[in-house]
Amino acid sequence: MKVTEKCDVYSFGVLALEVITGKKLGDLISSFSSPSACENKLLKDVLDQRLPPPTLEVEDELTTIARVAITCRDLRPQSRPTMHMVSQSLSFQTAASTGGPDITLEQLLKI
């Protein structure tokens, strides 16, 4: 395997998902690549349960972080965003609601 900036993007996605879930993603990570496995799983069900539920103002930010992290770990390196795109997505989050923690993982894959 050739090391490229797309490997860094993938690693960022894994790390971001580990931070918001509070778990190593070994088993969970494969479920993010299959829409059928994500159908009924809510984002709030995979968030770190040791932390209090997110406030309304944090919900959309968590959704954005999860969406970006999932796209970063696309199995096809050419389909992953650049770190510049990731930075822009996280910096210039739109004010429109993206679903909050009640969004399913399948819906996150489609945003």
Tab-separated table of N, CA and C in Angstrom:
chain	number	residue	atom	x	y	z
A	1	MET	N	0.836	-1.173	0.000
A	1	MET	CA	0.000	0.000	0.000
A	1	MET	C	0.887	1.244	0.000
A	2	LYS	N	0.557	2.193	-0.843
A	2	LYS	CA	1.303	3.433	-0.954
A	2	LYS	C	0.738	4.447	0.043
A	3	VAL	N	1.596	5.088	0.809
A	3	VAL	CA	1.176	6.084	1.783
A	3	VAL	C	0.965	7.411	1.066
A	4	THR	N	-0.233	7.983	1.236
A	4	THR	CA	-0.579	9.263	0.613
A	4	THR	C	-1.340	10.110	1.631
A	5	GLU	N	-1.694	11.326	1.211
A	5	GLU	CA	-2.497	12.164	2.105
A	5	GLU	C	-3.868	11.547	2.360
A	6	LYS	N	-4.329	10.685	1.465
A	6	LYS	CA	-5.623	10.022	1.665
A	6	LYS	C	-5.560	9.039	2.833
A	7	CYS	N	-4.373	8.525	3.143
A	7	CYS	CA	-4.202	7.676	4.333
A	7	CYS	C	-4.394	8.514	5.594
A	8	ASP	N	-3.872	9.747	5.566
A	8	ASP	CA	-4.051	10.648	6.702
A	8	ASP	C	-5.518	10.999	6.899
A	9	VAL	N	-6.217	11.210	5.814
A	9	VAL	CA	-7.645	11.526	5.884
A	9	VAL	C	-8.391	10.344	6.509
A	10	TYR	N	-8.062	9.141	6.078
A	10	TYR	CA	-8.689	7.936	6.628
A	10	TYR	C	-8.427	7.865	8.133
A	11	SER	N	-7.184	8.086	8.530
A	11	SER	CA	-6.819	8.042	9.949
A	11	SER	C	-7.567	9.100	10.753
A	12	PHE	N	-7.730	10.276	10.174
A	12	PHE	CA	-8.497	11.325	10.846
A	12	PHE	C	-9.934	10.857	11.069
A	13	GLY	N	-10.533	10.241	10.053
A	13	GLY	CA	-11.903	9.744	10.185
A	13	GLY	C	-12.033	8.704	11.277
A	14	VAL	N	-11.079	7.794	11.339
A	14	VAL	CA	-11.094	6.760	12.380
A	14	VAL	C	-10.973	7.410	13.755
A	15	LEU	N	-10.020	8.318	13.909
A	15	LEU	CA	-9.809	8.979	15.192
A	15	LEU	C	-11.043	9.769	15.619
A	16	ALA	N	-11.642	10.510	14.702
A	16	ALA	CA	-12.831	11.298	15.028
A	16	ALA	C	-13.971	10.394	15.492
A	17	LEU	N	-14.158	9.260	14.808
A	17	LEU	CA	-15.214	8.329	15.219
A	17	LEU	C	-14.905	7.707	16.580
A	18	GLU	N	-13.637	7.420	16.844
A	18	GLU	CA	-13.260	6.874	18.150
A	18	GLU	C	-13.530	7.882	19.266
A	19	VAL	N	-13.278	9.149	18.990
A	19	VAL	CA	-13.498	10.180	20.001
A	19	VAL	C	-14.986	10.327	20.310
A	20	ILE	N	-15.835	10.385	19.291
A	20	ILE	CA	-17.262	10.605	19.567
A	20	ILE	C	-17.961	9.352	20.088
A	21	THR	N	-17.414	8.163	19.790
A	21	THR	CA	-18.040	6.949	20.301
A	21	THR	C	-17.422	6.491	21.620
A	22	GLY	N	-16.195	6.927	21.891
A	22	GLY	CA	-15.521	6.507	23.113
A	22	GLY	C	-15.042	5.074	23.060
A	23	LYS	N	-14.928	4.514	21.859
A	23	LYS	CA	-14.542	3.117	21.694
A	23	LYS	C	-13.537	2.978	20.563
A	24	LYS	N	-12.766	1.906	20.630
A	24	LYS	CA	-11.947	1.527	19.474
A	24	LYS	C	-12.930	1.056	18.414
A	25	LEU	N	-12.647	1.355	17.185
A	25	LEU	CA	-13.624	1.084	16.132
A	25	LEU	C	-13.434	-0.242	15.407
A	26	GLY	N	-12.561	-1.087	15.904
A	26	GLY	CA	-12.280	-2.349	15.225
A	26	GLY	C	-13.496	-3.044	14.651
A	27	ASP	N	-14.490	-3.340	15.473
A	27	ASP	CA	-15.686	-4.029	14.993
A	27	ASP	C	-16.706	-3.067	14.410
A	28	LEU	N	-16.817	-1.899	15.012
A	28	LEU	CA	-17.819	-0.933	14.580
A	28	LEU	C	-17.509	-0.323	13.222
A	29	ILE	N	-16.234	-0.197	12.899
A	29	ILE	CA	-15.828	0.496	11.676
A	29	ILE	C	-16.380	-0.154	10.414
A	30	SER	N	-16.466	-1.473	10.386
A	30	SER	CA	-16.985	-2.134	9.185
A	30	SER	C	-18.467	-1.841	8.974
A	31	SER	N	-19.192	-1.579	10.050
A	31	SER	CA	-20.617	-1.298	9.901
A	31	SER	C	-20.860	0.054	9.236
A	32	PHE	N	-19.888	0.974	9.299
A	32	PHE	CA	-20.061	2.272	8.660
A	32	PHE	C	-19.934	2.201	7.154
A	33	SER	N	-19.374	1.131	6.619
A	33	SER	CA	-19.205	1.059	5.177
A	33	SER	C	-20.374	0.355	4.497
A	34	SER	N	-21.311	-0.143	5.291
A	34	SER	CA	-22.457	-0.840	4.725
A	34	SER	C	-23.753	-0.124	5.108
A	35	PRO	N	-24.431	0.506	4.132
A	35	PRO	CA	-25.680	1.196	4.450
A	35	PRO	C	-26.727	0.301	5.094
A	36	SER	N	-26.801	-0.972	4.701
A	36	SER	CA	-27.812	-1.858	5.280
A	36	SER	C	-27.552	-2.124	6.755
A	37	ALA	N	-26.297	-2.125	7.165
A	37	ALA	CA	-25.950	-2.338	8.568
A	37	ALA	C	-26.221	-1.090	9.398
A	38	CYS	N	-26.380	0.051	8.749
A	38	CYS	CA	-26.579	1.320	9.447
A	38	CYS	C	-28.038	1.760	9.451
A	39	GLU	N	-28.896	0.986	8.814
A	39	GLU	CA	-30.284	1.347	8.621
A	39	GLU	C	-30.989	1.841	9.875
A	40	ASN	N	-30.950	1.055	10.940
A	40	ASN	CA	-31.721	1.369	12.133
A	40	ASN	C	-30.873	1.847	13.301
A	41	LYS	N	-29.585	1.988	13.120
A	41	LYS	CA	-28.703	2.421	14.196
A	41	LYS	C	-28.646	3.941	14.208
A	42	LEU	N	-29.028	4.520	15.360
A	42	LEU	CA	-29.016	5.975	15.489
A	42	LEU	C	-27.652	6.463	15.922
A	43	LEU	N	-27.316	7.661	15.483
A	43	LEU	CA	-26.058	8.265	15.891
A	43	LEU	C	-25.991	8.331	17.414
A	44	LYS	N	-27.082	8.705	18.062
A	44	LYS	CA	-27.060	8.839	19.524
A	44	LYS	C	-26.775	7.507	20.223
A	45	ASP	N	-27.052	6.391	19.538
A	45	ASP	CA	-26.787	5.079	20.132
A	45	ASP	C	-25.318	4.696	20.089
A	46	VAL	N	-24.539	5.358	19.254
A	46	VAL	CA	-23.116	5.036	19.168
A	46	VAL	C	-22.232	6.113	19.810
A	47	LEU	N	-22.851	7.193	20.295
A	47	LEU	CA	-22.071	8.218	20.989
A	47	LEU	C	-21.573	7.661	22.317
A	48	ASP	N	-20.492	8.231	22.823
A	48	ASP	CA	-19.913	7.814	24.099
A	48	ASP	C	-20.956	7.973	25.202
A	49	GLN	N	-21.408	6.858	25.754
A	49	GLN	CA	-22.464	6.861	26.758
A	49	GLN	C	-21.985	7.359	28.122
A	50	ARG	N	-20.675	7.492	28.290
A	50	ARG	CA	-20.140	7.996	29.555
A	50	ARG	C	-20.334	9.502	29.681
A	51	LEU	N	-20.634	10.147	28.568
A	51	LEU	CA	-20.831	11.593	28.567
A	51	LEU	C	-22.318	11.914	28.611
A	52	PRO	N	-22.686	13.076	29.127
A	52	PRO	CA	-24.113	13.444	29.108
A	52	PRO	C	-24.575	13.627	27.664
A	53	PRO	N	-25.871	13.466	27.425
A	53	PRO	CA	-26.380	13.670	26.060
A	53	PRO	C	-26.025	15.074	25.568
A	54	PRO	N	-25.801	15.222	24.259
A	54	PRO	CA	-25.421	16.537	23.730
A	54	PRO	C	-26.549	17.549	23.864
A	55	THR	N	-26.172	18.793	24.064
A	55	THR	CA	-27.154	19.872	24.093
A	55	THR	C	-27.630	20.127	22.666
A	56	LEU	N	-28.700	20.878	22.539
A	56	LEU	CA	-29.235	21.181	21.205
A	56	LEU	C	-28.199	21.870	20.329
A	57	GLU	N	-27.399	22.749	20.917
A	57	GLU	CA	-26.415	23.484	20.110
A	57	GLU	C	-25.271	22.586	19.649
A	58	VAL	N	-25.043	21.469	20.324
A	58	VAL	CA	-23.945	20.567	19.965
A	58	VAL	C	-24.413	19.459	19.007
A	59	GLU	N	-25.707	19.192	18.970
A	59	GLU	CA	-26.232	18.083	18.159
A	59	GLU	C	-25.827	18.178	16.694
A	60	ASP	N	-26.030	19.333	16.074
A	60	ASP	CA	-25.690	19.471	14.655
A	60	ASP	C	-24.196	19.370	14.426
A	61	GLU	N	-23.404	19.870	15.378
A	61	GLU	CA	-21.953	19.757	15.255
A	61	GLU	C	-21.522	18.289	15.284
A	62	LEU	N	-22.117	17.510	16.180
A	62	LEU	CA	-21.803	16.080	16.243
A	62	LEU	C	-22.195	15.375	14.951
A	63	THR	N	-23.332	15.747	14.407
A	63	THR	CA	-23.777	15.152	13.150
A	63	THR	C	-22.788	15.474	12.037
A	64	THR	N	-22.336	16.724	11.975
A	64	THR	CA	-21.363	17.125	10.962
A	64	THR	C	-20.062	16.364	11.135
A	65	ILE	N	-19.574	16.265	12.365
A	65	ILE	CA	-18.326	15.548	12.631
A	65	ILE	C	-18.463	14.086	12.215
A	66	ALA	N	-19.567	13.442	12.582
A	66	ALA	CA	-19.772	12.036	12.221
A	66	ALA	C	-19.851	11.867	10.711
A	67	ARG	N	-20.570	12.764	10.035
A	67	ARG	CA	-20.697	12.669	8.572
A	67	ARG	C	-19.336	12.809	7.907
A	68	VAL	N	-18.571	13.801	8.337
A	68	VAL	CA	-17.246	14.022	7.758
A	68	VAL	C	-16.338	12.832	8.047
A	69	ALA	N	-16.373	12.347	9.285
A	69	ALA	CA	-15.520	11.207	9.662
A	69	ALA	C	-15.846	9.970	8.833
A	70	ILE	N	-17.126	9.736	8.589
A	70	ILE	CA	-17.533	8.578	7.791
A	70	ILE	C	-17.047	8.722	6.351
A	71	THR	N	-17.157	9.924	5.789
A	71	THR	CA	-16.679	10.097	4.412
A	71	THR	C	-15.156	9.972	4.330
A	72	CYS	N	-14.471	10.332	5.404
A	72	CYS	CA	-12.999	10.224	5.423
A	72	CYS	C	-12.523	8.780	5.358
A	73	ARG	N	-13.349	7.863	5.814
A	73	ARG	CA	-12.878	6.491	5.833
A	73	ARG	C	-13.536	5.646	4.735
A	74	ASP	N	-13.872	6.307	3.640
A	74	ASP	CA	-14.360	5.591	2.464
A	74	ASP	C	-13.300	4.581	2.032
A	75	LEU	N	-13.737	3.410	1.628
A	75	LEU	CA	-12.796	2.357	1.236
A	75	LEU	C	-11.992	2.723	-0.007
A	76	ARG	N	-12.541	3.601	-0.844
A	76	ARG	CA	-11.829	4.031	-2.059
A	76	ARG	C	-11.127	5.351	-1.775
A	77	PRO	N	-9.799	5.347	-1.719
A	77	PRO	CA	-9.069	6.574	-1.398
A	77	PRO	C	-9.455	7.774	-2.274
A	78	GLN	N	-9.716	7.551	-3.539
A	78	GLN	CA	-10.063	8.660	-4.434
A	78	GLN	C	-11.408	9.286	-4.076
A	79	SER	N	-12.242	8.593	-3.317
A	79	SER	CA	-13.542	9.126	-2.919
A	79	SER	C	-13.492	9.884	-1.593
A	80	ARG	N	-12.369	9.829	-0.903
A	80	ARG	CA	-12.219	10.533	0.371
A	80	ARG	C	-11.992	12.020	0.111
A	81	PRO	N	-12.489	12.859	1.029
A	81	PRO	CA	-12.229	14.293	0.869
A	81	PRO	C	-10.767	14.598	1.167
A	82	THR	N	-10.333	15.775	0.792
A	82	THR	CA	-8.999	16.223	1.187
A	82	THR	C	-9.107	16.790	2.604
A	83	MET	N	-7.986	16.961	3.277
A	83	MET	CA	-8.028	17.553	4.612
A	83	MET	C	-8.493	19.005	4.534
A	84	HIS	N	-8.235	19.664	3.423
A	84	HIS	CA	-8.743	21.028	3.243
A	84	HIS	C	-10.270	21.007	3.225
A	85	MET	N	-10.857	20.054	2.514
A	85	MET	CA	-12.317	19.924	2.471
A	85	MET	C	-12.867	19.588	3.853
A	86	VAL	N	-12.170	18.714	4.581
A	86	VAL	CA	-12.587	18.351	5.939
A	86	VAL	C	-12.579	19.597	6.816
A	87	SER	N	-11.496	20.351	6.744
A	87	SER	CA	-11.368	21.568	7.539
A	87	SER	C	-12.490	22.552	7.225
A	88	GLN	N	-12.795	22.721	5.952
A	88	GLN	CA	-13.873	23.630	5.564
A	88	GLN	C	-15.220	23.136	6.077
A	89	SER	N	-15.467	21.840	5.974
A	89	SER	CA	-16.739	21.283	6.452
A	89	SER	C	-16.910	21.505	7.943
A	90	LEU	N	-15.837	21.350	8.686
A	90	LEU	CA	-15.920	21.516	10.137
A	90	LEU	C	-15.930	22.983	10.548
A	91	SER	N	-15.292	23.841	9.769
A	91	SER	CA	-15.217	25.262	10.106
A	91	SER	C	-16.456	26.038	9.702
A	92	PHE	N	-17.020	25.679	8.560
A	92	PHE	CA	-18.139	26.431	8.015
A	92	PHE	C	-19.403	25.598	7.988
A	93	GLN	N	-19.695	25.020	9.132
A	93	GLN	CA	-20.894	24.192	9.242
A	93	GLN	C	-22.107	25.050	8.920
A	94	THR	N	-23.002	24.513	8.104
A	94	THR	CA	-24.202	25.268	7.742
A	94	THR	C	-25.132	25.368	8.931
A	95	ALA	N	-25.926	26.407	8.959
A	95	ALA	CA	-26.865	26.613	10.053
A	95	ALA	C	-28.051	25.669	9.954
A	96	ALA	N	-28.285	25.097	8.785
A	96	ALA	CA	-29.419	24.192	8.604
A	96	ALA	C	-29.208	22.918	9.411
A	97	SER	N	-30.285	22.437	9.984
A	97	SER	CA	-30.203	21.219	10.794
A	97	SER	C	-29.896	20.028	9.896
A	98	THR	N	-29.007	19.170	10.380
A	98	THR	CA	-28.655	17.975	9.614
A	98	THR	C	-29.175	16.716	10.286
A	99	GLY	N	-29.986	16.867	11.315
A	99	GLY	CA	-30.609	15.699	11.912
A	99	GLY	C	-30.309	15.461	13.364
A	100	GLY	N	-29.222	15.979	13.888
A	100	GLY	CA	-28.887	15.737	15.282
A	100	GLY	C	-28.637	14.269	15.552
A	101	PRO	N	-28.565	13.893	16.831
A	101	PRO	CA	-28.216	12.512	17.169
A	101	PRO	C	-29.320	11.495	16.871
A	102	ASP	N	-30.531	11.953	16.496
A	102	ASP	CA	-31.597	11.020	16.134
A	102	ASP	C	-31.504	10.577	14.684
A	103	ILE	N	-30.498	11.050	13.970
A	103	ILE	CA	-30.274	10.640	12.590
A	103	ILE	C	-29.687	9.223	12.601
A	104	THR	N	-30.054	8.431	11.620
A	104	THR	CA	-29.480	7.089	11.538
A	104	THR	C	-28.125	7.150	10.850
A	105	LEU	N	-27.323	6.132	11.081
A	105	LEU	CA	-26.020	6.080	10.426
A	105	LEU	C	-26.197	5.978	8.918
A	106	GLU	N	-27.242	5.300	8.479
A	106	GLU	CA	-27.524	5.209	7.044
A	106	GLU	C	-27.766	6.594	6.461
A	107	GLN	N	-28.534	7.426	7.161
A	107	GLN	CA	-28.795	8.784	6.685
A	107	GLN	C	-27.504	9.591	6.640
A	108	LEU	N	-26.618	9.392	7.594
A	108	LEU	CA	-25.333	10.091	7.595
A	108	LEU	C	-24.532	9.746	6.356
A	109	LEU	N	-24.604	8.498	5.929
A	109	LEU	CA	-23.862	8.061	4.751
A	109	LEU	C	-24.384	8.747	3.490
A	110	LYS	N	-25.647	9.172	3.510
A	110	LYS	CA	-26.262	9.759	2.314
A	110	LYS	C	-26.182	11.277	2.275
A	111	ILE	N	-25.830	11.920	3.394
A	111	ILE	CA	-25.783	13.399	3.429
A	111	ILE	C	-24.643	13.880	2.561
